[in-house]
Short mmCIF file of C-alpha atoms and ligand atoms in Angstrom, two decimals:
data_model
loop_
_atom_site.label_atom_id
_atom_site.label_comp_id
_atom_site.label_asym_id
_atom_site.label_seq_id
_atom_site.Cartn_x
_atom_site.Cartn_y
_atom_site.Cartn_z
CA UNK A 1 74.13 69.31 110.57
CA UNK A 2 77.60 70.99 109.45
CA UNK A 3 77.74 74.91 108.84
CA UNK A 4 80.14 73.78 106.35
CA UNK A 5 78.37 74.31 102.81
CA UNK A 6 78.28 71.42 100.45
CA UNK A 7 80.37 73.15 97.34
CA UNK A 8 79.40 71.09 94.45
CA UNK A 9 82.64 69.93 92.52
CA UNK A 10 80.93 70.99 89.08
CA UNK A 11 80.03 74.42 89.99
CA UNK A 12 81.54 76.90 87.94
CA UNK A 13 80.60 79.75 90.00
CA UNK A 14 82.22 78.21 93.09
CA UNK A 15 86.04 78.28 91.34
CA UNK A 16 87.66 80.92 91.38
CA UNK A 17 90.73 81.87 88.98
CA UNK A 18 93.35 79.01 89.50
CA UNK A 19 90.60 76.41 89.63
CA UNK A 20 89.27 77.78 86.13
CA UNK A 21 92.80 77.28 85.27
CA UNK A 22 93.54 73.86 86.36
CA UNK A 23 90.25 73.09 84.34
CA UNK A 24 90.90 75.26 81.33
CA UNK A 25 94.43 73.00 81.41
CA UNK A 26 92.73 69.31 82.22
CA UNK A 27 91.03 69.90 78.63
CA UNK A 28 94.20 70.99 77.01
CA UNK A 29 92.62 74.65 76.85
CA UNK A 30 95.29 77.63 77.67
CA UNK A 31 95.49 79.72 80.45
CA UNK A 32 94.30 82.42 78.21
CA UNK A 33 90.52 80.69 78.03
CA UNK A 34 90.12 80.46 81.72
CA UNK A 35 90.58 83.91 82.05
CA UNK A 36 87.93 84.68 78.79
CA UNK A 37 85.35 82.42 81.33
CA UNK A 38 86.40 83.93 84.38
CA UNK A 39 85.27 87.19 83.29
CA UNK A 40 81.91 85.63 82.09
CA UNK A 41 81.03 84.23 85.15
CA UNK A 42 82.30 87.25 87.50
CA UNK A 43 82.81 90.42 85.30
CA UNK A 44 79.30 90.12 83.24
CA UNK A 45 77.33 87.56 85.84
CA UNK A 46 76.35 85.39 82.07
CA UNK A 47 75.17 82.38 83.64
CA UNK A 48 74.50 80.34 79.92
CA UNK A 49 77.32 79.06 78.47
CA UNK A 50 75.78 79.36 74.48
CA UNK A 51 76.54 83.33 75.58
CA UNK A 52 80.16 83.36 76.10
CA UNK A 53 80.82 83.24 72.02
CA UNK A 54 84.72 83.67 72.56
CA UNK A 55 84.88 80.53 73.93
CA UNK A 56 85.26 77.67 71.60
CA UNK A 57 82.07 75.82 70.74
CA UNK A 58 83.45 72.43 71.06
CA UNK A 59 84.37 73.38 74.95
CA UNK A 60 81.40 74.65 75.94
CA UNK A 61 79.75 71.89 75.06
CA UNK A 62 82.34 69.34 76.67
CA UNK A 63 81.71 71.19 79.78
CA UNK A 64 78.10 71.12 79.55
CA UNK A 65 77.82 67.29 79.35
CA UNK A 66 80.48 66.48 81.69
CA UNK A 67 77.67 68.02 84.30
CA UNK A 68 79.65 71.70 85.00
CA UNK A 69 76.84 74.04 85.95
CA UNK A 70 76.61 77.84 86.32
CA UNK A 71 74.74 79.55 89.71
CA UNK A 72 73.19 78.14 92.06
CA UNK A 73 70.98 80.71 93.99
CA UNK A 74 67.89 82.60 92.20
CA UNK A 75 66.50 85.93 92.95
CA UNK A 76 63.06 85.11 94.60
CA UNK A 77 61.50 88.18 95.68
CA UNK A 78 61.62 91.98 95.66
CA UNK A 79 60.62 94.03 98.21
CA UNK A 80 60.80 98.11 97.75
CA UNK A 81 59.96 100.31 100.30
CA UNK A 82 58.39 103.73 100.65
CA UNK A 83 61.72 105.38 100.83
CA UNK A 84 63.83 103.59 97.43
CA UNK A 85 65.23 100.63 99.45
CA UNK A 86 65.11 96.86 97.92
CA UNK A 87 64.83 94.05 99.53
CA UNK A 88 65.96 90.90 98.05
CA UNK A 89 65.45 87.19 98.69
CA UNK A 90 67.32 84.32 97.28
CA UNK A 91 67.00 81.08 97.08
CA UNK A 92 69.80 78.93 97.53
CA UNK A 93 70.05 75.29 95.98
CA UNK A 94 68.86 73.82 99.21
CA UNK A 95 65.80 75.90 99.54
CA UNK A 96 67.54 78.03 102.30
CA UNK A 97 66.51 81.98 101.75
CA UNK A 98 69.15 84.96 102.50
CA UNK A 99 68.49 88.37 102.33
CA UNK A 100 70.39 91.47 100.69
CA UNK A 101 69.61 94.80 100.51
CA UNK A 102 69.76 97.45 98.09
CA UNK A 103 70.23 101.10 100.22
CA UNK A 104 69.52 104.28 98.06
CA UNK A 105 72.60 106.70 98.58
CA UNK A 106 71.23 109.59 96.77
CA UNK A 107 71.58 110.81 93.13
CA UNK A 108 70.95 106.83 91.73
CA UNK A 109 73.68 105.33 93.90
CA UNK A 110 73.45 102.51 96.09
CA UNK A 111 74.89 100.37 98.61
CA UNK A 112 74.43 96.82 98.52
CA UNK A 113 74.63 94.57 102.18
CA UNK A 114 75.43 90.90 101.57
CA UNK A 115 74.46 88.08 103.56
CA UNK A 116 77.18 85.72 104.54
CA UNK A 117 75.48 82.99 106.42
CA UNK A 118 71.99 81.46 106.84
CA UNK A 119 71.02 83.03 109.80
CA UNK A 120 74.02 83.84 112.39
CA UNK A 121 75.39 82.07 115.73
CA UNK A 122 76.30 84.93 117.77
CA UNK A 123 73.13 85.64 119.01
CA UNK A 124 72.73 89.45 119.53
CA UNK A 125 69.84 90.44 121.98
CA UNK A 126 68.69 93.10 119.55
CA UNK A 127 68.88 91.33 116.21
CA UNK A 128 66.48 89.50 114.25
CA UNK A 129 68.77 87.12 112.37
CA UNK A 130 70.38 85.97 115.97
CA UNK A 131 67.65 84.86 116.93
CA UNK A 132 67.31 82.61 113.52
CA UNK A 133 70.32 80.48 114.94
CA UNK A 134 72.89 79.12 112.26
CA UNK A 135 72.15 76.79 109.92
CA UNK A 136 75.07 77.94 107.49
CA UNK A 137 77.83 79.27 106.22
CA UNK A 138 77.56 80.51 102.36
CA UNK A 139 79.93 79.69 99.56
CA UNK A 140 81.76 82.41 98.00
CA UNK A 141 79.22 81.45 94.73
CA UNK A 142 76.69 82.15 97.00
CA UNK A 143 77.48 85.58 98.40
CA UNK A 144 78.87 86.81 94.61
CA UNK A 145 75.55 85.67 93.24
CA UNK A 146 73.87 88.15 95.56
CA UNK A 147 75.77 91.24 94.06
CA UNK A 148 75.16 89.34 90.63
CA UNK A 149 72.19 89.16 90.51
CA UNK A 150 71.19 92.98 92.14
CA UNK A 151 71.96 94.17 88.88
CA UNK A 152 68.79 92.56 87.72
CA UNK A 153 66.50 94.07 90.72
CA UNK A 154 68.14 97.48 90.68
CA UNK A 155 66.40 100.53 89.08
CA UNK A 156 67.08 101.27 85.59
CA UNK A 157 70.45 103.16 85.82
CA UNK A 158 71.35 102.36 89.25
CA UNK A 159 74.74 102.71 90.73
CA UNK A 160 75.27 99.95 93.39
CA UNK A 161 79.24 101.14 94.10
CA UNK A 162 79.94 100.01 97.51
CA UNK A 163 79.21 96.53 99.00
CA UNK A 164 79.24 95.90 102.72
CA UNK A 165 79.19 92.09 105.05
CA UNK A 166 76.58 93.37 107.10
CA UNK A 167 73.58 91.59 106.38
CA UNK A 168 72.58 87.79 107.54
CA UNK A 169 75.38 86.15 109.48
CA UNK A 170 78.37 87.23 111.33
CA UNK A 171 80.64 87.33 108.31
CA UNK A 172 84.44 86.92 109.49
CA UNK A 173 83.12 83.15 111.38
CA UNK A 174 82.35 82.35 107.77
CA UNK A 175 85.85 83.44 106.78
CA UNK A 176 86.73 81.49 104.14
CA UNK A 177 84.30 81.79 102.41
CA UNK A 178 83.71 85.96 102.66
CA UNK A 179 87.79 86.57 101.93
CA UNK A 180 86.70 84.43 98.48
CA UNK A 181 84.15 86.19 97.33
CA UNK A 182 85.75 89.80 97.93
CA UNK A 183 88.79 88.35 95.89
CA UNK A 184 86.40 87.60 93.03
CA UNK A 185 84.08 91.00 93.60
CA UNK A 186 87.75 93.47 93.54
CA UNK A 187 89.50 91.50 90.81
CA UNK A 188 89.37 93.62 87.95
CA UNK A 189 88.21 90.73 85.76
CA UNK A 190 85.61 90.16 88.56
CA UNK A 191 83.08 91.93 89.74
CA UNK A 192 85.40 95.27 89.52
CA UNK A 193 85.13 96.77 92.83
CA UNK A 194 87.94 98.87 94.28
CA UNK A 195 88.44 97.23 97.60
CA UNK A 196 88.08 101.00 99.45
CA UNK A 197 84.49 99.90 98.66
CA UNK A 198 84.05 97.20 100.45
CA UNK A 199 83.11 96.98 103.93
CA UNK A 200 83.03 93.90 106.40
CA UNK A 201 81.76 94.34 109.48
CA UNK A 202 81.80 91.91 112.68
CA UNK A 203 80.28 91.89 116.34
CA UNK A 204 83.92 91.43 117.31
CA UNK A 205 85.83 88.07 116.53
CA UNK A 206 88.93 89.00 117.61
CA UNK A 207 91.93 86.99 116.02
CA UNK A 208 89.45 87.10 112.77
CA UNK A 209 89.75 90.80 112.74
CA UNK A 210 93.80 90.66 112.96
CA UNK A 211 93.27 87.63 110.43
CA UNK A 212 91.43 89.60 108.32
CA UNK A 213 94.15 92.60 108.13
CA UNK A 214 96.66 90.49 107.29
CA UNK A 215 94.43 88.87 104.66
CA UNK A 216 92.76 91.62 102.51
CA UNK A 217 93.08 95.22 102.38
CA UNK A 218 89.31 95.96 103.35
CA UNK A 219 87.44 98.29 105.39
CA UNK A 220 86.16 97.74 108.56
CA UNK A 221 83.38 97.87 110.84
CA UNK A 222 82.96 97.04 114.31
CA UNK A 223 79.58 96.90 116.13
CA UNK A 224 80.35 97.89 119.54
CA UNK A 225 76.55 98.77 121.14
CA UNK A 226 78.49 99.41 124.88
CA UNK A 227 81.04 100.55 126.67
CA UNK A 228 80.97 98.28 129.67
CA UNK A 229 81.44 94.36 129.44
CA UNK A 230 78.70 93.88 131.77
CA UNK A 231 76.16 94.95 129.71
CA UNK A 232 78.04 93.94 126.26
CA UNK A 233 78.10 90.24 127.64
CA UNK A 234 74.36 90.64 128.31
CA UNK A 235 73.54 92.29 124.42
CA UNK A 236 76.40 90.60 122.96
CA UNK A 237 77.41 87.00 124.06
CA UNK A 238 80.69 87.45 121.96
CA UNK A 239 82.03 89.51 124.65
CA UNK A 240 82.29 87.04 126.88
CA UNK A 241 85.23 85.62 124.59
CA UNK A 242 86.25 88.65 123.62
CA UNK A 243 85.80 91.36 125.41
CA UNK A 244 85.66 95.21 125.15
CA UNK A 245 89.21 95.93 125.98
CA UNK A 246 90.35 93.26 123.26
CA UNK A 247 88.65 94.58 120.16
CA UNK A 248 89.51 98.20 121.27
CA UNK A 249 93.12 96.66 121.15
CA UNK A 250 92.73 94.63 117.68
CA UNK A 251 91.20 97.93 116.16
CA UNK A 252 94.38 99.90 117.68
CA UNK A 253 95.80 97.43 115.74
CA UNK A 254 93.94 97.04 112.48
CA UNK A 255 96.37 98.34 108.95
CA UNK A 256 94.48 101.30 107.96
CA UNK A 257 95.23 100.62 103.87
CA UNK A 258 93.70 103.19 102.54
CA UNK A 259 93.92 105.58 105.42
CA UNK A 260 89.99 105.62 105.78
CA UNK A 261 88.48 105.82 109.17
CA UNK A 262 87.31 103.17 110.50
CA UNK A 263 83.32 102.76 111.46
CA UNK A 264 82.35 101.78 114.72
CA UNK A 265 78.56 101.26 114.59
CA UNK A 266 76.69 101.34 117.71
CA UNK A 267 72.87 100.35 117.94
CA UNK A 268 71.25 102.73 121.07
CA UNK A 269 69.16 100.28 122.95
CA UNK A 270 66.74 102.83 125.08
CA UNK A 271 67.53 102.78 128.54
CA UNK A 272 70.48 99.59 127.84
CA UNK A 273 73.49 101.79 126.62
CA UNK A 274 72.38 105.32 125.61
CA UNK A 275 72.38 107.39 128.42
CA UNK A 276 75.11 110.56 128.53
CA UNK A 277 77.71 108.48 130.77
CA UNK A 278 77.62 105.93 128.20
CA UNK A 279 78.24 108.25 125.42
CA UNK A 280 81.34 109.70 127.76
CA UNK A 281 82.82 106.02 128.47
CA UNK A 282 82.44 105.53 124.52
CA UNK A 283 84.24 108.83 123.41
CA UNK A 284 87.15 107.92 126.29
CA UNK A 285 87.25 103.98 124.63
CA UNK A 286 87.40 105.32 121.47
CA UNK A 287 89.90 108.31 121.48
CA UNK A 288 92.69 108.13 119.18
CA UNK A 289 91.22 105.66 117.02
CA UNK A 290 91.06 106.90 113.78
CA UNK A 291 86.88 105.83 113.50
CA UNK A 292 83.49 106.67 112.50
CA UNK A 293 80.83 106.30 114.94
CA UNK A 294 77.25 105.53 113.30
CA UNK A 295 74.60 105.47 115.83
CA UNK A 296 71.79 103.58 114.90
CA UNK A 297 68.57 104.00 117.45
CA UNK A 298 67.07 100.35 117.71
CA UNK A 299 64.93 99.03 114.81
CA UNK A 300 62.02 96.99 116.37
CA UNK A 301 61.28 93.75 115.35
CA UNK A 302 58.46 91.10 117.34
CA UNK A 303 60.90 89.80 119.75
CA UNK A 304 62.42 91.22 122.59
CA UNK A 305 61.53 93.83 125.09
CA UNK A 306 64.07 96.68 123.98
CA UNK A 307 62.56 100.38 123.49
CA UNK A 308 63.78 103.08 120.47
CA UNK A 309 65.13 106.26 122.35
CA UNK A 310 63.50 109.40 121.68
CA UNK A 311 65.00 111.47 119.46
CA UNK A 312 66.17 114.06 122.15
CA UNK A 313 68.42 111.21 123.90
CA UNK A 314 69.90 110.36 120.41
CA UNK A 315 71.13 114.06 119.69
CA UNK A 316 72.75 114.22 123.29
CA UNK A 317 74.60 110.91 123.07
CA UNK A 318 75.90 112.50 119.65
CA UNK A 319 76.64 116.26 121.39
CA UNK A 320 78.56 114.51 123.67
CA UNK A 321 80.99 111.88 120.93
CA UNK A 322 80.73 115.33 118.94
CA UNK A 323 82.16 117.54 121.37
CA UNK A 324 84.73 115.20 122.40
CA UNK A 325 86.31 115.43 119.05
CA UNK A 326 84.80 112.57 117.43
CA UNK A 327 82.64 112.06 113.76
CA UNK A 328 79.44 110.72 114.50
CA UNK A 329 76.41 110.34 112.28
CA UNK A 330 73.27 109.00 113.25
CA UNK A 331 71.94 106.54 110.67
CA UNK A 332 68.41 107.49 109.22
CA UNK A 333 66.49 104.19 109.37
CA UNK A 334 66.30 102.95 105.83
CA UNK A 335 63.79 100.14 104.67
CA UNK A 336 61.59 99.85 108.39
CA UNK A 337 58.30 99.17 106.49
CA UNK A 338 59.96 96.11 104.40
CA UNK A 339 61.82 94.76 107.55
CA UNK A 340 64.97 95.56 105.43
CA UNK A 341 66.79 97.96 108.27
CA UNK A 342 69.39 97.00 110.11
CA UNK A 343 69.10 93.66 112.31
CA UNK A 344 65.89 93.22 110.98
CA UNK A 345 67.06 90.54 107.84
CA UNK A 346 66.06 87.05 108.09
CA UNK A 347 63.03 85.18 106.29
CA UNK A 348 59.62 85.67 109.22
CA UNK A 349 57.77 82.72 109.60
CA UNK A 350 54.44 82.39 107.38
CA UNK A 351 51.66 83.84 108.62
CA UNK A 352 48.87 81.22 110.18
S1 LIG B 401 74.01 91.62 114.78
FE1 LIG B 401 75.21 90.50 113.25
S2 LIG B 401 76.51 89.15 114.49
FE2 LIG B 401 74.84 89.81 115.86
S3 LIG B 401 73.26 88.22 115.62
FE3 LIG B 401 72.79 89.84 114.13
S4 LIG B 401 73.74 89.11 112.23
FE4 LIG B 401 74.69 87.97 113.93
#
């Protein structure tokens, strides 16, 4: 099967400004109209065409029997755990499900993590989805329905104001398709975003990540989890293509747009890559990059043998980034109890 997504031709949701355009123009509408039904499919998420009353009737209804449609995933399930975090499942038109998740921020904000493929290829020894395989890639309809459709499973008066790539799928191997949607999710007709909130992160493609620089001004985020190829080829079959001196070097690299740091997330395996001399190689690896480090101790999941440190390794391995000069946070696990934390996304099997 091809991890190319079928985009159906009649898909409003899947065109993005110029093809509204060209369409507006093939029914001798102006430019002017497009733009009116861009910002009802991306600005307000309307997904019934009787509700966008500035367009004229007589279109609407041309569209409607020439077959155009509007959306194609819907909002199956949500999950909220003890702490505030959502959990959302969609549907997608061929019965696929992706995850999202809704991360409380404090004070009614939130941060939203997209999926960008059903289930992921690379593979990471400590990550649910990986082990899913990929049957995917999603369309850019698909991802912006995801932050369209949070609006109507976040609490009354929520902020959502940053959106990050770091939920189901390896996002820059599904690049097309992710530099699409963040067009339509920072134009200000769109979704609205500023760009300086949006965050794509990536185990570590490397010509994607120079790609992706040259393509968008974004921020990124690298997950590194080691700081010696030996065991990053064992946790991380990327490396083997790309290993850690090469994304060190494409991060060197990387145009800082909005001079924000980058973040360099690293998942603490117990007993794999969190001991002090790996928290020494990381600080030398990482020094003069202008990054964040996020340590996240390993969120277990059914699968393989991998052990959470104890909280007494985690502040060390931070002392030690700290005292070398860096800014390091460890991540609080958000969302454990709804299998909604980090590397945990991915639909489990039905119970027997
Ligand atoms: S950590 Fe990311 S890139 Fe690695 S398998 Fe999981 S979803 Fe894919």
């Amino acid at each position: 099967m091809s991890i190319r997504p079928e985009v159906p031709e009649k898909s409003l949701t899947e065109m993005g400004r110029e093809r509204l355009r060209a369409l507006a123009a093939e029914y001798g509408q102006p430019r002017y109209r497009a733009d009116q039904l861009f910002k009802w499919l991306f600005g307000r998420g309307v997904r019934d065409l009787d509700a966008m009353t500035d367009l004229p009737k007589g279109w609407r209804q041309q569209l409607r029997d020439d077959g155009y449609t509007i959306g194609r995933v819907t909002l199956d399930r949500v999950r909220e755990s003890v702490d505030g975090t959502r959990k959302l499942a969609f549907r997608l038109s061929d019965r696929a499900v992706v995850e999202s998740v809704l991360i409380p921020m404090g004070d009614g904000h939130f941060t939203q993590c997209v999926s960008s493929q059903v289930g992921c290829a690379l593979a990471c020894a400590f990550c649910y989805t990986g082990t899913l395989g990929l049957s995917r890639h999603l369309t850019p309809g698909e991802i912006l329905d995801q932050v369209l459709l949070a609006r109507d499973a976040a609490p009354p008066d929520a902020q959502v104001d940053h959106i990050v790539y770091m939920g189901m799928g390896e996002p820059l191997h599904n690049f097309e398709g992710v530099v699409e949607s963040i067009r339509r999710i920072t134009d200000p007709d769109g979704v609205g975003f500023s760009p300086k909130r949006v965050t794509v992160s990536t185990a570590g493609l490397v010509p994607m990540i120079e790609k992706l620089g040259q393509t968008l001004p974004v921020n990124l985020a690298v997950s590194l989890n080691a700081t010696t190829d030996e065991v990053r080829d064992r946790i991380m079959p990327v490396n083997k293509k790309y290993g850690i001196e090469k994304l060190i070097a494409a991060l060197r690299s990387y145009p800082q747009a909005f001079r924000r740091k980058m973040t360099v997330e690293y998942v603490l395996l117990g007993g794999v890559n969190d001991s002090d001399d790996d928290a020494r190689r990381l600080a030398r690896l990482l020094r003069g990059l202008p990054v964040r480090i996020n340590l996240l101790p390993w969120n277990p999941f059914a699968g393989p043998a991998f052990a959470r440190p104890e909280d007494a390794r985690v502040r060390s391995f931070q002392d030690i980034l700290q005292r070398a000069g860096h800014t390091v946070t460890v991540r609080t696990t958000k969302g454990l109890d709804i299998d909604a934390a980090c590397g945990q996304l991915g639909e489990r099997p039905a119970a027997a």
